[in-house]
PDB file of C-alpha atoms in Angstrom:
ATOM      1  CA  MET A 502       5.382   1.346  10.820  1.00  0.00           C
ATOM      2  CA  LYS A 503       8.972   0.288  10.679  1.00  0.00           C
ATOM      3  CA  ASP A 504       9.480  -2.983  12.462  1.00  0.00           C
ATOM      4  CA  LYS A 505       7.334  -2.346  15.548  1.00  0.00           C
ATOM      5  CA  ASP A 506       7.818   1.423  15.658  1.00  0.00           C
ATOM      6  CA  ILE A 507       5.164   3.739  14.312  1.00  0.00           C
ATOM      7  CA  VAL A 508       6.560   6.008  11.618  1.00  0.00           C
ATOM      8  CA  ILE A 509       4.508   8.985  10.514  1.00  0.00           C
ATOM      9  CA  PRO A 510       5.759  10.781   7.409  1.00  0.00           C
ATOM     10  CA  ILE A 511       5.693  14.535   7.769  1.00  0.00           C
ATOM     11  CA  LEU A 512       5.477  16.382   4.493  1.00  0.00           C
ATOM     12  CA  THR A 513       6.332  19.959   3.798  1.00  0.00           C
ATOM     13  CA  LYS A 514       3.809  21.947   1.786  1.00  0.00           C
ATOM     14  CA  LYS A 515       6.057  21.555  -1.242  1.00  0.00           C
ATOM     15  CA  GLU A 516       6.179  17.758  -0.827  1.00  0.00           C
ATOM     16  CA  PHE A 517       2.420  17.616  -0.330  1.00  0.00           C
ATOM     17  CA  PHE A 518       1.832  19.484  -3.587  1.00  0.00           C
ATOM     18  CA  MET A 519       4.334  17.245  -5.353  1.00  0.00           C
ATOM     19  CA  LEU A 520       2.229  14.215  -4.346  1.00  0.00           C
ATOM     20  CA  ASN A 521      -0.860  16.005  -5.556  1.00  0.00           C
ATOM     21  CA  ASN A 522       0.848  16.684  -8.883  1.00  0.00           C
ATOM     22  CA  ILE A 523       1.600  12.965  -9.271  1.00  0.00           C
ATOM     23  CA  ALA A 524      -2.098  12.218  -8.859  1.00  0.00           C
ATOM     24  CA  ASP A 525      -2.918  14.863 -11.469  1.00  0.00           C
ATOM     25  CA  ILE A 526      -0.419  13.342 -13.913  1.00  0.00           C
ATOM     26  CA  ILE A 527      -1.788   9.798 -13.783  1.00  0.00           C
ATOM     27  CA  ARG A 528      -5.473  10.587 -13.184  1.00  0.00           C
ATOM     28  CA  ASP A 529      -6.431  11.039 -16.838  1.00  0.00           C
ATOM     29  CA  GLU A 530      -4.498   7.924 -17.870  1.00  0.00           C
ATOM     30  CA  TYR A 531      -6.229   5.824 -15.199  1.00  0.00           C
ATOM     31  CA  ILE A 532      -9.619   7.168 -16.189  1.00  0.00           C
ATOM     32  CA  LYS A 533      -8.982   6.215 -19.828  1.00  0.00           C
ATOM     33  CA  ILE A 534      -7.875   2.709 -18.878  1.00  0.00           C
ATOM     34  CA  PHE A 535     -10.948   2.131 -16.743  1.00  0.00           C
ATOM     35  CA  GLU A 536     -13.325   3.698 -19.265  1.00  0.00           C
ATOM     36  CA  ASN A 537     -11.863   1.516 -22.033  1.00  0.00           C
ATOM     37  CA  ASN A 538     -12.460  -1.565 -19.883  1.00  0.00           C
ATOM     38  CA  LYS A 539     -15.780  -0.554 -18.333  1.00  0.00           C
ATOM     39  CA  LYS A 540     -17.768  -2.896 -20.565  1.00  0.00           C
ATOM     40  CA  ILE A 541     -15.705  -5.914 -19.465  1.00  0.00           C
ATOM     41  CA  LEU A 542     -15.959  -4.893 -15.809  1.00  0.00           C
ATOM     42  CA  TYR A 543     -19.701  -4.335 -16.115  1.00  0.00           C
ATOM     43  CA  GLU A 544     -20.168  -7.775 -17.679  1.00  0.00           C
ATOM     44  CA  SER A 545     -18.223  -9.280 -14.806  1.00  0.00           C
ATOM     45  CA  TYR A 546     -20.461  -7.376 -12.392  1.00  0.00           C
ATOM     46  CA  LYS A 547     -23.630  -8.583 -14.147  1.00  0.00           C
ATOM     47  CA  GLU A 548     -22.490 -12.197 -13.937  1.00  0.00           C
ATOM     48  CA  SER A 549     -21.513 -11.930 -10.287  1.00  0.00           C
ATOM     49  CA  ASN A 550     -23.586 -12.837  -7.245  1.00  0.00           C
ATOM     50  CA  TYR A 551     -23.488  -9.168  -6.245  1.00  0.00           C
ATOM     51  CA  PHE A 552     -25.484  -7.837  -9.186  1.00  0.00           C
ATOM     52  CA  TYR A 553     -28.741  -7.607  -7.236  1.00  0.00           C
ATOM     53  CA  GLU A 554     -27.128  -6.546  -3.990  1.00  0.00           C
ATOM     54  CA  ILE A 555     -24.782  -3.644  -4.777  1.00  0.00           C
ATOM     55  CA  SER A 556     -24.329  -0.951  -7.395  1.00  0.00           C
ATOM     56  CA  PHE A 557     -21.753  -1.137 -10.158  1.00  0.00           C
ATOM     57  CA  GLU A 558     -19.849   1.679  -8.442  1.00  0.00           C
ATOM     58  CA  GLU A 559     -19.570  -0.370  -5.233  1.00  0.00           C
ATOM     59  CA  TYR A 560     -18.496  -3.405  -7.232  1.00  0.00           C
ATOM     60  CA  PHE A 561     -15.860  -1.320  -9.036  1.00  0.00           C
ATOM     61  CA  ILE A 562     -14.403  -0.061  -5.741  1.00  0.00           C
ATOM     62  CA  TRP A 563     -14.167  -3.655  -4.493  1.00  0.00           C
ATOM     63  CA  TRP A 564     -12.634  -4.796  -7.817  1.00  0.00           C
ATOM     64  CA  TYR A 565     -10.110  -1.955  -7.765  1.00  0.00           C
ATOM     65  CA  HIS A 566      -9.021  -2.925  -4.230  1.00  0.00           C
ATOM     66  CA  ILE A 567      -8.384  -6.496  -5.400  1.00  0.00           C
ATOM     67  CA  TYR A 568      -6.570  -5.194  -8.494  1.00  0.00           C
ATOM     68  CA  TYR A 569      -4.131  -2.902  -6.689  1.00  0.00           C
ATOM     69  CA  SER A 570      -3.519  -5.618  -4.091  1.00  0.00           C
ATOM     70  CA  MET A 571      -2.486  -7.980  -6.882  1.00  0.00           C
ATOM     71  CA  VAL A 572      -0.268  -5.286  -8.410  1.00  0.00           C
ATOM     72  CA  THR A 573       1.374  -4.758  -5.015  1.00  0.00           C
ATOM     73  CA  ASP A 574       2.035  -8.502  -4.700  1.00  0.00           C
ATOM     74  CA  LYS A 575       3.630  -8.538  -8.169  1.00  0.00           C
ATOM     75  CA  LEU A 576       5.838  -5.532  -7.333  1.00  0.00           C
ATOM     76  CA  ILE A 577       6.992  -7.304  -4.168  1.00  0.00           C
ATOM     77  CA  GLU A 578       7.584 -10.545  -6.081  1.00  0.00           C
ATOM     78  CA  LYS A 579       9.734  -8.689  -8.634  1.00  0.00           C
ATOM     79  CA  GLU A 580      11.539  -6.889  -5.797  1.00  0.00           C
ATOM     80  CA  ILE A 581      10.518  -3.487  -7.102  1.00  0.00           C
ATOM     81  CA  ILE A 582       9.149  -2.666  -3.664  1.00  0.00           C
ATOM     82  CA  LYS A 583       9.950  -4.284  -0.332  1.00  0.00           C
ATOM     83  CA  LYS A 584       7.342  -5.898   1.839  1.00  0.00           C
ATOM     84  CA  SER A 585       7.153  -4.286   5.246  1.00  0.00           C
ATOM     85  CA  ASN A 586       6.834  -6.225   8.475  1.00  0.00           C
ATOM     86  CA  ILE A 587       3.279  -5.031   8.771  1.00  0.00           C
ATOM     87  CA  LYS A 588       0.550  -6.011   6.355  1.00  0.00           C
ATOM     88  CA  ASN A 589      -0.481  -2.497   5.386  1.00  0.00           C
ATOM     89  CA  PHE A 590       1.656   0.140   3.690  1.00  0.00           C
ATOM     90  CA  SER A 591       1.710   2.833   1.052  1.00  0.00           C
ATOM     91  CA  TYR A 592       4.029   3.327  -1.865  1.00  0.00           C
ATOM     92  CA  ILE A 593       4.614   5.636  -4.790  1.00  0.00           C
ATOM     93  CA  VAL A 594       6.181   4.353  -7.999  1.00  0.00           C
ATOM     94  CA  MET A 595       7.907   7.068  -9.989  1.00  0.00           C
TER      95      MET A 595
END
């Protein structure tokens, strides 16, 4: 959305594959980061109230959502990205 208008990005096949290539580039790096910190995350999970209610995988998905939300807030604070008028948006940092 831009202001109150709905904006739908239309990608060419080339642009779509470029986005896919970005995911391929950072995927291995993200996996390493999370694997290197899995023990800390698992300890946090074990100490949480959710330990007996949900799996570690579910906890990780929830944690990751909180994490990227915090990163988004920091990027907005540093004016690296602009906050839209709506509360939900996507971005790509290159």
